[in-house]
Amino acid sequence: MGPALVTPYALTVDTGIRELRAADHLLHTLAAELALPEDVFGCTHLVRGERPRVVVSLILPSEPLQRTALERLTARGHEVAYGVPDPVGRAVLFPGSASLTGTLTVADVLSRSAIDRVSVLGTPEPPAPDTPLGTRDHVRPQWQDGALVLTAMPAAGGALVPFEVPDPTPCCADH
C-alpha cells in the first residue's frame, strides 16, 4: 500500500475493491457493523500502480475505538494498516453527512456538516450562502489542503448540485 500518512486514530482497510460504489457500500457496512459514532470520517482513496484499487480509511475519535475497530476488522480477515494512504480522501462518512438530503442552501450545508467550503466548477468565487444546492442525497466532499471541500456545478434555476452524481453512466455503456 505504500507509506501511510499518520493521522491520530486512523485506519486504512484494503479489501481489493475496484469500484467507488462498492467502497461507499463497504464504508456504510463497516459503520453499521462496528456501531461507529457520527463523528467518524470514512473516506475512499484511489490506489494506482500494478494493482489499482480503492481502499477506505476511517478516522476515529479515540484510541480505544481505533483499537476495537482494528481488532474487529482484522478478525474478519481485512487487511488493515494504521494511518491514511494520502491526504486527499473522498469523504463518504463525515459529521453531519446524514442531514444533507434534499435541497439545502450552501449555508445550511456548511452549518450542518463538517464540510468547510463549497467550490463551483469554473468559478473562482465561492457561491453565495443562500444559493440552493440539490444534494441528490449523494454528497461526497474531498479533502483539499486539510479542508473538506464539496465541489458543485451549476444546475437549472441558479441552483447547484454536487459534481459527483449518485449513479454515473459507465464509460462506453452505449457501445
mmCIF file of C-alpha atoms in Angstrom:
data_model
loop_
_atom_site.group_PDB
_atom_site.id
_atom_site.type_symbol
_atom_site.label_atom_id
_atom_site.label_comp_id
_atom_site.label_asym_id
_atom_site.label_seq_id
_atom_site.Cartn_x
_atom_site.Cartn_y
_atom_site.Cartn_z
ATOM 1 C CA MET A 1 0.000 0.000 0.000
ATOM 2 C CA GLY A 2 2.928 2.373 0.436
ATOM 3 C CA PRO A 3 3.630 4.736 3.307
ATOM 4 C CA ALA A 4 0.537 5.920 5.124
ATOM 5 C CA LEU A 5 0.107 9.409 6.463
ATOM 6 C CA VAL A 6 -0.052 9.322 10.238
ATOM 7 C CA THR A 7 -3.349 10.669 11.479
ATOM 8 C CA PRO A 8 -4.362 10.117 15.091
ATOM 9 C CA TYR A 9 -6.693 7.164 15.377
ATOM 10 C CA ALA A 10 -6.857 6.478 11.633
ATOM 11 C CA LEU A 11 -7.035 3.089 9.955
ATOM 12 C CA THR A 12 -6.888 2.076 6.300
ATOM 13 C CA VAL A 13 -8.753 -1.025 5.151
ATOM 14 C CA ASP A 14 -7.738 -2.703 1.898
ATOM 15 C CA THR A 15 -10.171 -5.297 0.583
ATOM 16 C CA GLY A 16 -9.100 -5.123 -3.070
ATOM 17 C CA ILE A 17 -12.265 -3.260 -4.112
ATOM 18 C CA ARG A 18 -12.033 -1.735 -7.588
ATOM 19 C CA GLU A 19 -15.139 0.495 -7.720
ATOM 20 C CA LEU A 20 -16.155 3.586 -5.751
ATOM 21 C CA ARG A 21 -19.757 2.424 -5.287
ATOM 22 C CA ALA A 22 -18.572 -0.813 -3.691
ATOM 23 C CA ALA A 23 -16.186 1.149 -1.442
ATOM 24 C CA ASP A 24 -19.030 3.504 -0.428
ATOM 25 C CA HIS A 25 -21.145 0.471 0.434
ATOM 26 C CA LEU A 26 -18.286 -1.040 2.430
ATOM 27 C CA LEU A 27 -17.901 2.146 4.477
ATOM 28 C CA HIS A 28 -21.611 2.205 5.320
ATOM 29 C CA THR A 29 -21.499 -1.512 6.193
ATOM 30 C CA LEU A 30 -18.450 -1.063 8.438
ATOM 31 C CA ALA A 31 -20.055 1.916 10.178
ATOM 32 C CA ALA A 32 -23.137 -0.160 10.957
ATOM 33 C CA GLU A 33 -21.290 -3.350 11.934
ATOM 34 C CA LEU A 34 -18.813 -1.512 14.165
ATOM 35 C CA ALA A 35 -21.525 0.836 15.551
ATOM 36 C CA LEU A 36 -19.336 3.832 14.722
ATOM 37 C CA PRO A 37 -20.365 7.241 16.085
ATOM 38 C CA GLU A 38 -21.396 10.096 13.769
ATOM 39 C CA ASP A 39 -18.114 11.949 14.280
ATOM 40 C CA VAL A 40 -16.163 9.345 12.292
ATOM 41 C CA PHE A 41 -14.731 10.216 8.902
ATOM 42 C CA GLY A 42 -14.849 7.401 6.347
ATOM 43 C CA CYS A 43 -13.075 8.085 3.061
ATOM 44 C CA THR A 44 -12.199 6.371 -0.173
ATOM 45 C CA HIS A 45 -8.706 6.587 -1.679
ATOM 46 C CA LEU A 46 -7.615 5.556 -5.169
ATOM 47 C CA VAL A 47 -4.508 3.388 -5.243
ATOM 48 C CA ARG A 48 -2.663 3.288 -8.532
ATOM 49 C CA GLY A 49 0.165 1.050 -9.657
ATOM 50 C CA GLU A 50 0.327 -2.581 -10.637
ATOM 51 C CA ARG A 51 -2.807 -3.400 -8.619
ATOM 52 C CA PRO A 52 -5.235 -0.437 -8.957
ATOM 53 C CA ARG A 53 -7.993 -0.426 -6.357
ATOM 54 C CA VAL A 54 -9.960 1.657 -3.881
ATOM 55 C CA VAL A 55 -9.039 1.485 -0.204
ATOM 56 C CA VAL A 56 -11.086 3.011 2.598
ATOM 57 C CA SER A 57 -9.934 4.897 5.653
ATOM 58 C CA LEU A 58 -11.608 5.505 8.973
ATOM 59 C CA ILE A 59 -10.611 8.455 11.135
ATOM 60 C CA LEU A 60 -11.898 7.601 14.576
ATOM 61 C CA PRO A 61 -12.413 9.932 17.563
ATOM 62 C CA SER A 62 -10.400 7.952 20.139
ATOM 63 C CA GLU A 63 -7.641 5.405 20.632
ATOM 64 C CA PRO A 64 -9.929 2.841 22.329
ATOM 65 C CA LEU A 65 -12.335 2.964 19.368
ATOM 66 C CA GLN A 66 -9.395 2.629 16.968
ATOM 67 C CA ARG A 67 -8.109 -0.411 18.860
ATOM 68 C CA THR A 68 -11.567 -2.043 18.913
ATOM 69 C CA ALA A 69 -12.120 -1.349 15.206
ATOM 70 C CA LEU A 70 -8.673 -2.730 14.350
ATOM 71 C CA GLU A 71 -9.321 -5.927 16.296
ATOM 72 C CA ARG A 72 -12.756 -6.470 14.767
ATOM 73 C CA LEU A 73 -11.625 -5.700 11.215
ATOM 74 C CA THR A 74 -8.593 -7.990 11.358
ATOM 75 C CA ALA A 75 -10.711 -10.729 12.951
ATOM 76 C CA ARG A 76 -12.896 -10.536 9.828
ATOM 77 C CA GLY A 77 -9.839 -11.051 7.638
ATOM 78 C CA HIS A 78 -9.477 -7.463 6.398
ATOM 79 C CA GLU A 79 -6.024 -6.079 5.625
ATOM 80 C CA VAL A 80 -5.746 -3.088 7.993
ATOM 81 C CA ALA A 81 -2.961 -0.527 8.462
ATOM 82 C CA TYR A 82 -2.559 2.490 10.723
ATOM 83 C CA GLY A 83 -2.939 5.937 9.165
ATOM 84 C CA VAL A 84 -4.433 7.088 5.869
ATOM 85 C CA PRO A 85 -2.800 6.405 2.486
ATOM 86 C CA ASP A 86 -2.958 10.010 1.265
ATOM 87 C CA PRO A 87 -4.320 13.424 2.298
ATOM 88 C CA VAL A 88 -6.995 13.688 -0.411
ATOM 89 C CA GLY A 89 -9.617 11.160 0.566
ATOM 90 C CA ARG A 90 -13.157 11.387 -0.760
ATOM 91 C CA ALA A 91 -15.448 11.555 2.285
ATOM 92 C CA VAL A 92 -18.443 9.227 2.397
ATOM 93 C CA LEU A 93 -18.976 9.305 6.160
ATOM 94 C CA PHE A 94 -18.435 12.582 7.984
ATOM 95 C CA PRO A 95 -20.127 14.519 10.765
ATOM 96 C CA GLY A 96 -23.481 15.783 9.519
ATOM 97 C CA SER A 97 -23.491 13.748 6.316
ATOM 98 C CA ALA A 98 -26.824 12.104 7.164
ATOM 99 C CA SER A 99 -28.527 15.511 7.343
ATOM 100 C CA LEU A 100 -27.523 16.520 3.800
ATOM 101 C CA THR A 101 -30.652 15.433 1.954
ATOM 102 C CA GLY A 102 -32.974 17.214 -0.435
ATOM 103 C CA THR A 103 -32.314 20.826 -1.350
ATOM 104 C CA LEU A 104 -30.455 22.986 1.140
ATOM 105 C CA THR A 105 -28.744 26.337 0.950
ATOM 106 C CA VAL A 106 -24.959 26.457 0.824
ATOM 107 C CA ALA A 107 -25.079 28.000 4.318
ATOM 108 C CA ASP A 108 -27.141 25.018 5.560
ATOM 109 C CA VAL A 109 -24.646 22.548 4.102
ATOM 110 C CA LEU A 110 -21.777 24.312 5.863
ATOM 111 C CA SER A 111 -23.570 24.709 9.205
ATOM 112 C CA ARG A 112 -24.996 21.153 9.339
ATOM 113 C CA SER A 113 -21.861 19.236 8.414
ATOM 114 C CA ALA A 114 -18.084 19.025 8.627
ATOM 115 C CA ILE A 115 -17.785 20.472 5.101
ATOM 116 C CA ASP A 116 -15.528 23.531 5.286
ATOM 117 C CA ARG A 117 -16.404 25.105 1.948
ATOM 118 C CA VAL A 118 -18.250 24.677 -1.330
ATOM 119 C CA SER A 119 -16.496 25.410 -4.603
ATOM 120 C CA VAL A 120 -18.160 25.706 -8.010
ATOM 121 C CA LEU A 121 -16.522 24.328 -11.137
ATOM 122 C CA GLY A 122 -15.356 27.071 -13.458
ATOM 123 C CA THR A 123 -15.734 29.935 -10.968
ATOM 124 C CA PRO A 124 -13.072 31.447 -8.739
ATOM 125 C CA GLU A 125 -15.508 32.773 -6.130
ATOM 126 C CA PRO A 126 -17.464 30.709 -3.613
ATOM 127 C CA PRO A 127 -21.242 30.558 -4.072
ATOM 128 C CA ALA A 128 -23.480 32.895 -2.102
ATOM 129 C CA PRO A 129 -24.655 31.405 1.208
ATOM 130 C CA ASP A 130 -28.305 31.475 0.077
ATOM 131 C CA THR A 131 -27.636 29.528 -3.138
ATOM 132 C CA PRO A 132 -29.763 26.367 -3.243
ATOM 133 C CA LEU A 133 -27.868 23.086 -3.512
ATOM 134 C CA GLY A 134 -29.792 19.987 -4.583
ATOM 135 C CA THR A 135 -27.909 17.229 -2.782
ATOM 136 C CA ARG A 136 -29.458 14.305 -4.691
ATOM 137 C CA ASP A 137 -28.845 12.585 -1.336
ATOM 138 C CA HIS A 138 -25.263 11.949 -2.505
ATOM 139 C CA VAL A 139 -22.698 14.373 -1.093
ATOM 140 C CA ARG A 140 -19.030 13.373 -1.457
ATOM 141 C CA PRO A 141 -16.649 16.175 -0.464
ATOM 142 C CA GLN A 142 -12.912 15.680 -0.764
ATOM 143 C CA TRP A 143 -10.017 16.676 1.480
ATOM 144 C CA GLN A 144 -8.019 19.526 -0.077
ATOM 145 C CA ASP A 145 -5.137 21.059 1.874
ATOM 146 C CA GLY A 146 -6.652 19.916 5.162
ATOM 147 C CA ALA A 147 -10.150 21.266 4.409
ATOM 148 C CA LEU A 148 -13.216 19.230 3.462
ATOM 149 C CA VAL A 149 -14.423 20.743 0.173
ATOM 150 C CA LEU A 150 -17.593 19.945 -1.747
ATOM 151 C CA THR A 151 -17.214 20.594 -5.464
ATOM 152 C CA ALA A 152 -20.501 21.606 -7.076
ATOM 153 C CA MET A 153 -21.652 22.535 -10.549
ATOM 154 C CA PRO A 154 -24.393 24.826 -11.819
ATOM 155 C CA ALA A 155 -27.877 23.394 -12.273
ATOM 156 C CA ALA A 156 -31.213 24.717 -13.539
ATOM 157 C CA GLY A 157 -32.702 27.797 -11.922
ATOM 158 C CA GLY A 158 -29.470 29.116 -10.438
ATOM 159 C CA ALA A 159 -29.099 26.134 -8.120
ATOM 160 C CA LEU A 160 -26.078 23.922 -7.617
ATOM 161 C CA VAL A 161 -25.656 20.151 -7.440
ATOM 162 C CA PRO A 162 -22.670 18.137 -6.249
ATOM 163 C CA PHE A 163 -20.241 17.414 -9.068
ATOM 164 C CA GLU A 164 -20.312 13.683 -8.338
ATOM 165 C CA VAL A 165 -23.543 12.063 -9.469
ATOM 166 C CA PRO A 166 -25.068 9.202 -7.464
ATOM 167 C CA ASP A 167 -25.432 6.786 -10.412
ATOM 168 C CA PRO A 168 -22.834 7.563 -13.062
ATOM 169 C CA THR A 169 -23.198 6.052 -16.504
ATOM 170 C CA PRO A 170 -20.344 3.598 -17.043
ATOM 171 C CA CYS A 171 -17.908 4.506 -19.781
ATOM 172 C CA CYS A 172 -18.942 3.082 -23.143
ATOM 173 C CA ALA A 173 -22.328 1.945 -21.776
ATOM 174 C CA ASP A 174 -23.942 2.582 -25.156
ATOM 175 C CA HIS A 175 -21.394 0.610 -27.201
#
